[in-house]
mmCIF file of C-alpha atoms and ligand atoms in Angstrom:
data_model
loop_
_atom_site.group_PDB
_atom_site.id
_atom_site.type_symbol
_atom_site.label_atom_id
_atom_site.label_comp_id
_atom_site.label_asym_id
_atom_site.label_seq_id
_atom_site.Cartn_x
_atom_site.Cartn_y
_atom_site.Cartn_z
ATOM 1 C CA UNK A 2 0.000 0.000 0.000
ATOM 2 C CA UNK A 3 1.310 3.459 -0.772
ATOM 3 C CA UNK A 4 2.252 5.453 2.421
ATOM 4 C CA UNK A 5 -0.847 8.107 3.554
ATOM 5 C CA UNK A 6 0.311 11.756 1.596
ATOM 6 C CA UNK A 7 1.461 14.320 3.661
ATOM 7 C CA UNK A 8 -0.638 17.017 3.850
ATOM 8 C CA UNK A 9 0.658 20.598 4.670
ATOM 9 C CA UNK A 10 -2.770 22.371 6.560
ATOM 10 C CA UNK A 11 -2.812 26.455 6.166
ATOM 11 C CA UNK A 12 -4.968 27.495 8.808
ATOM 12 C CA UNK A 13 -6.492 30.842 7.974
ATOM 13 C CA UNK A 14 -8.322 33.715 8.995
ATOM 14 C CA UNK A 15 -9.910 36.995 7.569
ATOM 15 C CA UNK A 16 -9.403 39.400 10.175
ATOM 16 C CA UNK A 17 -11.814 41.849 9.557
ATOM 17 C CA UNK A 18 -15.243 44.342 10.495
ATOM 18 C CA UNK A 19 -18.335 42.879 8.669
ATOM 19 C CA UNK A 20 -18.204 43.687 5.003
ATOM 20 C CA UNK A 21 -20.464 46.776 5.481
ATOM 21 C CA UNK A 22 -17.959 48.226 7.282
ATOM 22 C CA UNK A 23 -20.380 47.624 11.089
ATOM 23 C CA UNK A 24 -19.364 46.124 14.277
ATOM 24 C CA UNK A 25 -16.477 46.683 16.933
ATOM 25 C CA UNK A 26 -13.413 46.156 16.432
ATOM 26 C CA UNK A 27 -12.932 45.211 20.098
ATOM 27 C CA UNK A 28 -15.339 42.847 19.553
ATOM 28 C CA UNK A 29 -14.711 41.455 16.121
ATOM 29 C CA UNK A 30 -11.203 41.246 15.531
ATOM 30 C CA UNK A 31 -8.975 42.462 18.994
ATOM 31 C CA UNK A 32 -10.641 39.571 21.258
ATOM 32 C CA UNK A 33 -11.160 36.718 18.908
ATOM 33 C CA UNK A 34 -7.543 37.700 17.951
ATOM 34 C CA UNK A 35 -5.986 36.741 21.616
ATOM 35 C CA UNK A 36 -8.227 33.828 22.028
ATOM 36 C CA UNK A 37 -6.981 32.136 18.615
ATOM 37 C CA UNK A 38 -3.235 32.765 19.272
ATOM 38 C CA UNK A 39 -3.810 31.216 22.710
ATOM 39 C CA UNK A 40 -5.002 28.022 21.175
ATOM 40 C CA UNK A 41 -2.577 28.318 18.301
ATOM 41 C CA UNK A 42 0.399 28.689 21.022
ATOM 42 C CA UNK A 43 -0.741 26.059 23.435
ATOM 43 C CA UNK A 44 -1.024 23.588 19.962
ATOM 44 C CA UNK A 45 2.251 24.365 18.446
ATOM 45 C CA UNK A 46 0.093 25.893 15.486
ATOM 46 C CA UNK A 47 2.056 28.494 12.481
ATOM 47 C CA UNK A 48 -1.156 29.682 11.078
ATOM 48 C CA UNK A 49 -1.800 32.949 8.905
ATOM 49 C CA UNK A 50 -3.977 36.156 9.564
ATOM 50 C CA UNK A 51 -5.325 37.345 5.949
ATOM 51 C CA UNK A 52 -5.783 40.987 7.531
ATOM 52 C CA UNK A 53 -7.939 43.088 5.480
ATOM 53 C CA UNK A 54 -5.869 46.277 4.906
ATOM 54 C CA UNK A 55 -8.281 48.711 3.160
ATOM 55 C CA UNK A 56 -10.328 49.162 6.656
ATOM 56 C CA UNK A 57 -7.121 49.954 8.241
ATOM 57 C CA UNK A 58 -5.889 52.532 5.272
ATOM 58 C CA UNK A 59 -9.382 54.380 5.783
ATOM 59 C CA UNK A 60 -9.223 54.239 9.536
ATOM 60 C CA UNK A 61 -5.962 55.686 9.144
ATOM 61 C CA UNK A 62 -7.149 58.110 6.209
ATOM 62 C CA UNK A 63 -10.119 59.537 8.734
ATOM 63 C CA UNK A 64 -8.068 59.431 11.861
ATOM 64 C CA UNK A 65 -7.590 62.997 11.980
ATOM 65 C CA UNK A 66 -11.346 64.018 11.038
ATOM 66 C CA UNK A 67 -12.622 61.731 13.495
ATOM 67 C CA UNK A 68 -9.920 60.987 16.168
ATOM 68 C CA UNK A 69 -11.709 58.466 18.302
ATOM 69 C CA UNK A 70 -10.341 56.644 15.272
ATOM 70 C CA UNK A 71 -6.625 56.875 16.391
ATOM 71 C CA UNK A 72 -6.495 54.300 19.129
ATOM 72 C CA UNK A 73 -8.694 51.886 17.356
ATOM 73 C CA UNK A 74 -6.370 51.990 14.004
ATOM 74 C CA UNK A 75 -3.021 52.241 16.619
ATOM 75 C CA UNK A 76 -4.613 48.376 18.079
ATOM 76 C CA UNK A 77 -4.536 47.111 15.006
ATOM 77 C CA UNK A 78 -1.088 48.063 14.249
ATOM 78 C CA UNK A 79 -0.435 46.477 17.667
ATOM 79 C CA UNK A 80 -2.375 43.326 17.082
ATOM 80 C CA UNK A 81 -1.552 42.703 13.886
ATOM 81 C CA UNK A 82 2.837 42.890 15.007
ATOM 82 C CA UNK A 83 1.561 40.688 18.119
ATOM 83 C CA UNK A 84 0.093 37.414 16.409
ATOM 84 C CA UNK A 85 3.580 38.324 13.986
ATOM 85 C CA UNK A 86 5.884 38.446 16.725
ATOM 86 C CA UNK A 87 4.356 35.701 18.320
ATOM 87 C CA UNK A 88 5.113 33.291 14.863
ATOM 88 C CA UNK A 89 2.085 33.657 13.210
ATOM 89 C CA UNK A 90 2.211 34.886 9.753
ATOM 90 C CA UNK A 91 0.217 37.942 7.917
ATOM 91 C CA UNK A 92 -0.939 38.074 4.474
ATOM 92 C CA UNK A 93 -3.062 40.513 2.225
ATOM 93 C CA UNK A 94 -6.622 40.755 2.034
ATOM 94 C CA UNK A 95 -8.361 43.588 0.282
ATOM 95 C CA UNK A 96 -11.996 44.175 0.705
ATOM 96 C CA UNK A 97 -12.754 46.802 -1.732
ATOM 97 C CA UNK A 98 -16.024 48.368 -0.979
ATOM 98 C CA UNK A 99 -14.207 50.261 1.629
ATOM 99 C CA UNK A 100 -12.632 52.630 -1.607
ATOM 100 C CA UNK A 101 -14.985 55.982 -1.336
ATOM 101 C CA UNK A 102 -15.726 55.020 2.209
ATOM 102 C CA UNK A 103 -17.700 58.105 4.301
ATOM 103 C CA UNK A 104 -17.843 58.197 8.181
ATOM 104 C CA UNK A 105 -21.297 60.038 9.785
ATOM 105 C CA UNK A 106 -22.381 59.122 13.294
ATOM 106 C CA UNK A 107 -19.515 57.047 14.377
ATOM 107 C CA UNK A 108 -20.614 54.262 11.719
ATOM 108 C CA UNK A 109 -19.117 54.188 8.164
ATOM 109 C CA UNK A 110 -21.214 53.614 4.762
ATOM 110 C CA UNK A 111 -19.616 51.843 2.060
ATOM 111 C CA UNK A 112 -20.611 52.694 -1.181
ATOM 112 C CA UNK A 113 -17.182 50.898 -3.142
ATOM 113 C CA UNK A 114 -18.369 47.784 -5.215
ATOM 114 C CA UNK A 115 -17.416 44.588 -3.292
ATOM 115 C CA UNK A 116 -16.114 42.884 -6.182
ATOM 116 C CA UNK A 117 -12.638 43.543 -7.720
ATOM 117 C CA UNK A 118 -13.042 42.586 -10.903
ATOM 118 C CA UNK A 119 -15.428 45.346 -10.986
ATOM 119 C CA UNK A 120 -13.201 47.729 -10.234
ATOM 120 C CA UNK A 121 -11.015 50.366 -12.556
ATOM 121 C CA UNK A 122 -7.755 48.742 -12.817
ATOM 122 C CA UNK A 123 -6.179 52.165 -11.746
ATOM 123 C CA UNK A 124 -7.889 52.319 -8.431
ATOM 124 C CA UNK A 125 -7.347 48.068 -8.166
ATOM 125 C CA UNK A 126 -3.779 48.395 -8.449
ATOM 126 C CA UNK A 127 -3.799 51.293 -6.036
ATOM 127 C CA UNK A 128 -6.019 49.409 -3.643
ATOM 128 C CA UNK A 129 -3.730 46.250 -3.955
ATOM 129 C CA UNK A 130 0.285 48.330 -3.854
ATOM 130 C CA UNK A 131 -1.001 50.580 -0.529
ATOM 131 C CA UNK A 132 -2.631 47.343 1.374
ATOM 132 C CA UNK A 133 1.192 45.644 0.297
ATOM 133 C CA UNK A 134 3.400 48.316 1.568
ATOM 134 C CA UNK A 135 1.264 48.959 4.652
ATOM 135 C CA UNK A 136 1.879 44.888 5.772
ATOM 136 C CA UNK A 137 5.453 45.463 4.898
ATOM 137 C CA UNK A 138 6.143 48.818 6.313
ATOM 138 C CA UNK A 139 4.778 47.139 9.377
ATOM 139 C CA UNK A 140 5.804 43.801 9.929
ATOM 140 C CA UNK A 141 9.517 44.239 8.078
ATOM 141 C CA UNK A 142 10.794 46.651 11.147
ATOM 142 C CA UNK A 143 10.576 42.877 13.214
ATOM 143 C CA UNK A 144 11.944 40.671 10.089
ATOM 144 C CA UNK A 145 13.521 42.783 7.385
ATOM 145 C CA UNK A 146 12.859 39.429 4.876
ATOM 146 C CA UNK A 147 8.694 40.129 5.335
ATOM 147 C CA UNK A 148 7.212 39.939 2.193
ATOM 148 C CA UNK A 149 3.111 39.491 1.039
ATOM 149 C CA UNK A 150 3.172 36.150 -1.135
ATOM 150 C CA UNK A 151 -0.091 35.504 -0.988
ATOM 151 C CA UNK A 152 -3.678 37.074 -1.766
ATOM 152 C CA UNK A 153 -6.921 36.567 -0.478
ATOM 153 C CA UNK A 154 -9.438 38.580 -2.442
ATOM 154 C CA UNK A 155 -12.517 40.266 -0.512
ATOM 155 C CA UNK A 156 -15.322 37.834 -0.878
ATOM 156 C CA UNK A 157 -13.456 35.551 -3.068
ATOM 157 C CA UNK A 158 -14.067 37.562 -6.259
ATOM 158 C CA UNK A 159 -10.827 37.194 -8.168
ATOM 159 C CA UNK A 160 -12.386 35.741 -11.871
ATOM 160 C CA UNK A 161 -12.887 36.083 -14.089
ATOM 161 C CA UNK A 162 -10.793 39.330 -14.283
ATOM 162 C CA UNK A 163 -8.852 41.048 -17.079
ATOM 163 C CA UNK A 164 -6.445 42.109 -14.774
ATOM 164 C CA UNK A 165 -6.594 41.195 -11.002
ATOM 165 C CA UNK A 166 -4.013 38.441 -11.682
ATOM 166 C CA UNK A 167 -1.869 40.244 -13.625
ATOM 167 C CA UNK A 168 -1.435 42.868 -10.753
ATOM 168 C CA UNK A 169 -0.717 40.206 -8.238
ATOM 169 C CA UNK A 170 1.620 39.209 -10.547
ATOM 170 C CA UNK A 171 3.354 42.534 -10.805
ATOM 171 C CA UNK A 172 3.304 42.642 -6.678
ATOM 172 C CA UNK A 173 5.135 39.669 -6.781
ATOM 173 C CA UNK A 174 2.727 37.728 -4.968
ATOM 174 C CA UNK A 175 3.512 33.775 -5.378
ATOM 175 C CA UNK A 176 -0.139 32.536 -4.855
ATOM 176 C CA UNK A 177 -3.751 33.662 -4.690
ATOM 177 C CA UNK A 178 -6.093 31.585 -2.540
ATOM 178 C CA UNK A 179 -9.308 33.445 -3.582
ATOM 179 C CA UNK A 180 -11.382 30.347 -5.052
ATOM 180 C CA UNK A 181 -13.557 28.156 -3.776
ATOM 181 C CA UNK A 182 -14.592 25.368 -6.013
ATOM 182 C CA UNK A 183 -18.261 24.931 -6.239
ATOM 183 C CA UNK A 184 -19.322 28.158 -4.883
ATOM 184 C CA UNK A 185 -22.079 30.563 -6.054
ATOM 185 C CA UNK A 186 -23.031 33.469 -4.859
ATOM 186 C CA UNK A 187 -25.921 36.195 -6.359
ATOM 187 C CA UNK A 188 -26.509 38.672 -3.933
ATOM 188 C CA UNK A 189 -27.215 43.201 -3.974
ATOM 189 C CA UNK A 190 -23.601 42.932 -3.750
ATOM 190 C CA UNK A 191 -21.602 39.995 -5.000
ATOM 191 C CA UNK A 192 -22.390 37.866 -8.561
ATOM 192 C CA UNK A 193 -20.037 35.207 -9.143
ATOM 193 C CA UNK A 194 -20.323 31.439 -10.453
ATOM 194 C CA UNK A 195 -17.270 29.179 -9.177
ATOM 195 C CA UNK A 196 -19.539 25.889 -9.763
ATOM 196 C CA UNK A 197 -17.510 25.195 -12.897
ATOM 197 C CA UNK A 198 -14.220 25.503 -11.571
ATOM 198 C CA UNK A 199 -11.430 23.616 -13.545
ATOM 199 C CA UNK A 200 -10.145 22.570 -10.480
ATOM 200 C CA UNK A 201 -10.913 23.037 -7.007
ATOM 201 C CA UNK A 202 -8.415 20.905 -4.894
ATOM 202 C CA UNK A 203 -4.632 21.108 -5.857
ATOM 203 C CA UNK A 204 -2.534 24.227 -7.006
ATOM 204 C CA UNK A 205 -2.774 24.888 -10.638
ATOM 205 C CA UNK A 206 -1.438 27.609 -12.695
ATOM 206 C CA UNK A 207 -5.037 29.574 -13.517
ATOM 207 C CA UNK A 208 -5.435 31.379 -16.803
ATOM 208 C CA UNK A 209 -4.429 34.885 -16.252
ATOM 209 C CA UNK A 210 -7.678 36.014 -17.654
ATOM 210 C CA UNK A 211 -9.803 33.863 -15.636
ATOM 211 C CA UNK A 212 -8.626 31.991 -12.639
ATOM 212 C CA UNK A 213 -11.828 29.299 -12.920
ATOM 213 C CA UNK A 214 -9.822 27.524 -15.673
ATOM 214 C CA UNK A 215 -6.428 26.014 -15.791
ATOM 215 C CA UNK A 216 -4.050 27.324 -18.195
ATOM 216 C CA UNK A 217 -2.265 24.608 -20.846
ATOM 217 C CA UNK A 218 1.371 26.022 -19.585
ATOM 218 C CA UNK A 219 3.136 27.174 -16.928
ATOM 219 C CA UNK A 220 2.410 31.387 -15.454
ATOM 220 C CA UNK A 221 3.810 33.769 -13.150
ATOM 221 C CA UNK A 222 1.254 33.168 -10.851
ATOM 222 C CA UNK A 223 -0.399 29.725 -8.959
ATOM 223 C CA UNK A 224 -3.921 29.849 -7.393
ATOM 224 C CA UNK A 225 -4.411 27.297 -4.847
ATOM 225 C CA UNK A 226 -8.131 26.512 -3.810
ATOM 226 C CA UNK A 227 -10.016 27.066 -0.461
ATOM 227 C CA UNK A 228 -11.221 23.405 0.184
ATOM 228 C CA UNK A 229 -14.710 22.674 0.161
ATOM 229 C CA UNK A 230 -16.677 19.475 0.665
ATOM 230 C CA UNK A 231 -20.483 17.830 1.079
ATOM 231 C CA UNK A 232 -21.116 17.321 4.949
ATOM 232 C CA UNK A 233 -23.227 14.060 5.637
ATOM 233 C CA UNK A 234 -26.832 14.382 5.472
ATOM 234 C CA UNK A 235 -26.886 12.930 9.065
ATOM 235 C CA UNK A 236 -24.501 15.923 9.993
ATOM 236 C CA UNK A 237 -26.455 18.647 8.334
ATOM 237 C CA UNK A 238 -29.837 17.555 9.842
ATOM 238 C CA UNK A 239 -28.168 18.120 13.284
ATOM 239 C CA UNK A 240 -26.948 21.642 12.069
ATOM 240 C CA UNK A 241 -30.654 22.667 10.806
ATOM 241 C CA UNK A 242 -31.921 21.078 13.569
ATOM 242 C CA UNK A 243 -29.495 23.097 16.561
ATOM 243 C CA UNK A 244 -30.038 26.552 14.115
ATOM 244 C CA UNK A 245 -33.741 26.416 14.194
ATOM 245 C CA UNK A 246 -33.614 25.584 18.229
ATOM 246 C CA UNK A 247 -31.517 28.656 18.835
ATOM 247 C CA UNK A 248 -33.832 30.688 16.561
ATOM 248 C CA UNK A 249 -36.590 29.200 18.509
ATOM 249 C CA UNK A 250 -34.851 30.302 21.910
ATOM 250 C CA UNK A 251 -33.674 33.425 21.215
ATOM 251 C CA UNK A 252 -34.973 36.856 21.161
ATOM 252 C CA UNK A 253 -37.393 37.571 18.060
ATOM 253 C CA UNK A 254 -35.642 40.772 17.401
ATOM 254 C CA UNK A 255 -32.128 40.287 14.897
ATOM 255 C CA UNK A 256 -28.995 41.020 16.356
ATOM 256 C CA UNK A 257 -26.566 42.792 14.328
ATOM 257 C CA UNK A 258 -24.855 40.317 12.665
ATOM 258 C CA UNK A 259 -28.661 38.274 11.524
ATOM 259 C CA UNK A 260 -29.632 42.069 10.588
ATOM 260 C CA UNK A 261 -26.465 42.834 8.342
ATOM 261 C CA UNK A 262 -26.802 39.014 7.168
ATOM 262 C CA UNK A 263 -30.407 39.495 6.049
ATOM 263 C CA UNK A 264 -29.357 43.078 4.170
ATOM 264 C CA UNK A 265 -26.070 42.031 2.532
ATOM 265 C CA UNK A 266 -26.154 38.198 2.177
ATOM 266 C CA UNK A 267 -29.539 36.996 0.928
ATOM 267 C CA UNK A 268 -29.641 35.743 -2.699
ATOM 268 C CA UNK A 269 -31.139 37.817 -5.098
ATOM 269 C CA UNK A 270 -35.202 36.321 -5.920
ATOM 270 C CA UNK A 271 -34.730 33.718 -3.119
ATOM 271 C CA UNK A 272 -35.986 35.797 0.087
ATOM 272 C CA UNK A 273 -40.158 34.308 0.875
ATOM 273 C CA UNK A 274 -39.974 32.380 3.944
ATOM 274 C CA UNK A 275 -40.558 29.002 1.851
ATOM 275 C CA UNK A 276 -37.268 30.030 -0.086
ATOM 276 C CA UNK A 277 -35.105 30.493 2.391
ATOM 277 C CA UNK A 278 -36.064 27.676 4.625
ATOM 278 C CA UNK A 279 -35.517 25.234 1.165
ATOM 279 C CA UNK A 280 -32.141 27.130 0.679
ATOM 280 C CA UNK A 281 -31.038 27.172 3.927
ATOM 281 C CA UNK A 282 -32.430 23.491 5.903
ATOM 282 C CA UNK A 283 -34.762 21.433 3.325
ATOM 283 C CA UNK A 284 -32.439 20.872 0.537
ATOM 284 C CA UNK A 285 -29.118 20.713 1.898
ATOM 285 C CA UNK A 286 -30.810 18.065 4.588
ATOM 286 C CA UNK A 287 -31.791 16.177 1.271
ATOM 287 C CA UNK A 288 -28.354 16.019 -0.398
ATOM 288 C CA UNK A 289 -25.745 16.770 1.980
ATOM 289 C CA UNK A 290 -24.424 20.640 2.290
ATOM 290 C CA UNK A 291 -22.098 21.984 0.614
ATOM 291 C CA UNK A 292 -19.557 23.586 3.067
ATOM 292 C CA UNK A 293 -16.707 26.166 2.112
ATOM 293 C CA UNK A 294 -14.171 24.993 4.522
ATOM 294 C CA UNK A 295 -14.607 28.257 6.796
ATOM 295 C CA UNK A 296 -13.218 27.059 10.405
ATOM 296 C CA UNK A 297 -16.045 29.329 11.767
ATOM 297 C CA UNK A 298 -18.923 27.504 10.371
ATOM 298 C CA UNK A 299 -18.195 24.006 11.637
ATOM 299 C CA UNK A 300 -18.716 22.478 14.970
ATOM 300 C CA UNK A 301 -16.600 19.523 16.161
ATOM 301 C CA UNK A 302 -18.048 16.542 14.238
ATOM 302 C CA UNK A 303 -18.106 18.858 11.042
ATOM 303 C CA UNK A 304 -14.369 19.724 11.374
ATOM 304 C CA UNK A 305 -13.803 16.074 11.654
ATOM 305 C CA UNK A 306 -16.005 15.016 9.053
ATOM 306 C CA UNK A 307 -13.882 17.586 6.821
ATOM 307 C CA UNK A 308 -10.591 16.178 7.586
ATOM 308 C CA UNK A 309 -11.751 12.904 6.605
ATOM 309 C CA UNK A 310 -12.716 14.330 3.263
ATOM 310 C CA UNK A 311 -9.337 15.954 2.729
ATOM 311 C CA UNK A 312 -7.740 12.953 3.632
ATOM 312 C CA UNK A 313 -9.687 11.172 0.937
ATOM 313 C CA UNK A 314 -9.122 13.566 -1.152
ATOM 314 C CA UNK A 315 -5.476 13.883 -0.878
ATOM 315 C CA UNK A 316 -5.175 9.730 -1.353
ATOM 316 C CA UNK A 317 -7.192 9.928 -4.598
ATOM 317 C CA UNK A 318 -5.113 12.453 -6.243
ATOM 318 C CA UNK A 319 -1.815 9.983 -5.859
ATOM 319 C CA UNK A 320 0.958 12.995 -4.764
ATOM 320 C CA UNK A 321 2.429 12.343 -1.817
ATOM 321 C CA UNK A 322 2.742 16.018 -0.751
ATOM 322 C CA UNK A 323 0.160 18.709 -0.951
ATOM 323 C CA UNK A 324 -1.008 21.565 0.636
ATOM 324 C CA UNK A 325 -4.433 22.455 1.915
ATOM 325 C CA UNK A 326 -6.007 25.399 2.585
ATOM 326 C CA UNK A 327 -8.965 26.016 5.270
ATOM 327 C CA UNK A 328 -10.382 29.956 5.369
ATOM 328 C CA UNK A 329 -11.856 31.106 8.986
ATOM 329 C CA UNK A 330 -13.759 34.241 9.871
ATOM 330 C CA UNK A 331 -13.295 34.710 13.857
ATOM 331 C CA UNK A 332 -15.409 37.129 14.059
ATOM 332 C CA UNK A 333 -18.118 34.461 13.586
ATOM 333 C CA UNK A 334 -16.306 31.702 16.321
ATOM 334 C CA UNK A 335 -18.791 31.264 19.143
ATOM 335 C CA UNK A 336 -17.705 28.160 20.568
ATOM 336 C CA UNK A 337 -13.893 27.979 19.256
ATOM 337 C CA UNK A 338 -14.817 24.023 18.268
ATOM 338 C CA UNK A 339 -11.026 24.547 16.418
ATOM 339 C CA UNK A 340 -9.419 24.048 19.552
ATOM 340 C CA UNK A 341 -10.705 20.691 19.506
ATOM 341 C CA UNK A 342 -9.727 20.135 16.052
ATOM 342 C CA UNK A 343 -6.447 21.498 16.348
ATOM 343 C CA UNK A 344 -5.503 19.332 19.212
ATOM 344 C CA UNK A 345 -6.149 16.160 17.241
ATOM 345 C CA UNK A 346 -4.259 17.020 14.001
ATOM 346 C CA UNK A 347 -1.104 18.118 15.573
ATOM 347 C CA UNK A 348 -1.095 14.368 16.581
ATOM 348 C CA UNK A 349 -1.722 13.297 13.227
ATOM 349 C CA UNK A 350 1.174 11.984 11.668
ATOM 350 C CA UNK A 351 0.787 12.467 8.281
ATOM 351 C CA UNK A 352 -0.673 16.332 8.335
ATOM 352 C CA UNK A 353 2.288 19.593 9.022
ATOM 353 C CA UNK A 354 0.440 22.985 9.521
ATOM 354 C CA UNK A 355 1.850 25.524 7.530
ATOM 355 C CA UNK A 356 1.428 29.023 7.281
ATOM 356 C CA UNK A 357 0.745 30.582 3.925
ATOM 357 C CA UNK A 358 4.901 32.254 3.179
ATOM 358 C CA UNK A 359 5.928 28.380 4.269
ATOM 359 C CA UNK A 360 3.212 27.193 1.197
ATOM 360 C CA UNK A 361 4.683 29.956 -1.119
ATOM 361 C CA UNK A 362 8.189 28.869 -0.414
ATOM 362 C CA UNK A 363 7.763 25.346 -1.314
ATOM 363 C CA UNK A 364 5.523 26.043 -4.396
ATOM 364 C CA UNK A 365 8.539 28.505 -5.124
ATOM 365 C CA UNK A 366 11.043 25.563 -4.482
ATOM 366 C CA UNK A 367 8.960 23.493 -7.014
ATOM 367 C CA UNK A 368 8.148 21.236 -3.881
ATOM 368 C CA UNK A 369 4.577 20.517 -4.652
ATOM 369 C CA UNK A 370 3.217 19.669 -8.345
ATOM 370 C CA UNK A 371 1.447 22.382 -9.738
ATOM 371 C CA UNK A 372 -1.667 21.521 -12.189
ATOM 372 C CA UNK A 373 -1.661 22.846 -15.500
ATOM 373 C CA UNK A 374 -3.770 21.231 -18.534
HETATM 374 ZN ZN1 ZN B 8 -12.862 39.220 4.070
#
């Protein structure tokens, strides 16, 4: 039998305020922040912070208009060094509906489009070079050989895209990790069909032009995929099943995040009652859901359910070194059920975390196969 691959895990998280620009960043991002780097620490974790840098350039842009922005932007300076100081690595993430940002009332409005493809390839490559230098103006005063090598793109809208790979490419970024096989998304904000994605599992060099589809040679540039997989239909009936309980339980009145979810994240012509209840608990309880590996979304059994599927995965596609890439959204961890998770795979024998520069210098080494047609 041929020994089990070993897999190289990226643990990652998009540190960030809710795409509308709301919430605290106390809340959100400074206190989730400690309680991850404990849990990385005490597991012997190298994981990676995809920071979003355009809410810190517009703090900082405000700051002197509205100084009780000061301390809050000064934090995440602070933070940010922290988690780096502490071994855990920082890479860019731009969300770009911050661009023409206004701030009334202590709250900010929003009115840049969320998708970067969208964008005038002027202001993207602005967007893009000031969220680079920032990271590396910061983080290089503590290692002078910090560099960006990877991109996470707000939302995951990278492609297709006349340019937004060509200007990582010209940033001298090594990877983008912006798609998620499988995933579709139709909202006020955010079009974008990944369901056809030429491949959705191991690096590959994308077509500059449109990073759904694998290019016939080898490019300046290598996407490698988010992971995503079906959870079991046993699995999701327990999810639907604990979500409609809470609903049940709790206060009729949103909170803030249900409220900004309901506004931002509902699909376009799917929002009557019946709708979302198919969407959201009859059909995937039918077939299975389909699950963006988000380490903020899963509870224990999912987590371990997806690790099983990545195993699979990683058997059927015959290398015997790969890595694998998991997104995360701690802003949205209630019960940290990755503390759990991590404890069990830094036991495992045949899975190495790895933070997103240690992925960028072995794809750079030609370490791990890269897919092209
Ligand atoms: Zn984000």
């Amino acid at each position: 039998m041929a020994p089990e691959p070993s897999i190289y895990l990226a643990l990652t998280d998009d540190w960030e305020l809710r795409g509308d620009g709301s919430g605290d960043p106390e809340q959100l991002q400074f206190e989730p922040l400690r309680k991850l780097l404990r849990i990385y620490e005490d597991n012997g974790v190298r994981s990676t912070f995809n920071v979003e840098v355009m809410q810190q350039l517009t703090f900082r842009e405000f700051q002197t208009k509205a100084p009780e922005l000061k301390p809050l932007a000064d934090a995440w300076d602070d933070a940010v060094r922290d988690a780096f100081r502490r071994g855990q690595d920082i890479q860019l993430h731009i969300h770009p509906q911050w661009s023409n940002a206004t701030y009334h009332d202590s709250k900010w409005h929003l009115s840049g489009d969320w998708a970067l493809p969208r964008h005038d390839v002027k202001i993207a490559r602005s967007m893009l070079e000031r969220g680079k230098h920032y990271l590396e103006n910061l983080l290089q005063p503590l290692d002078s050989n910090y560099k960006c090598v990877s991109f996470r793109s707000g939302s995951s809208c990278i492609a297709p895209s006349s340019f937004a790979l060509t200007l990582l490419v010209q940033l001298g970024i090594v990877f983008d990790m912006s798609i998620v096989g499988g995933l579709r998304v139709n909202t006020r904000n955010l079009q974008m069909d990944y369901s056809q994605c030429e491949e959705s599992f191991l690096p590959f060099y994308p077509r500059l032009d449109d990073a759904r589809k694998v290019s016939d040679k080898a490019e300046p540039i290598i996407c490698v995929p988010i992971f995503h997989f079906y959870l079991s239909r046993l699995q999701t009936f327990k999810q639907v099943t604990t979500k409609i309980g809470e609903k049940l339980g709790a206060d009729r009145s949103p909170s803030n995040r249900e409220g900004y979810s309901q506004q931002q994240w509902v699909e376009v012509g799917r929002s009557s009652r019946f709708q979302l209840a198919y969407d959201k608990a009859i059909k995937p309880c039918l077939t299975g859901k389909y699950m963006v590996a988000d380490l903020s979304q899963m509870n224990y059994p999912a987590l371990k359910e997806m690790l099983a599927a990545i195993r699979s995965r990683a058997r059927q596609s015959g290398l015997s070194e790969l890595p694998v890439i998991l997104t995360g959204h701690s802003k949205y961890m209630k019960d940290f059920a990755v503390e759990a998770f991590v404890k069990d795979v830094s036991k495992a024998p045949d899975i190495k975390f790895a933070s997103l520069t240690d992925i960028a210098i072995k794809l750079r080494a030609g370490h791990f196969t890269v897919r092209s047609l």
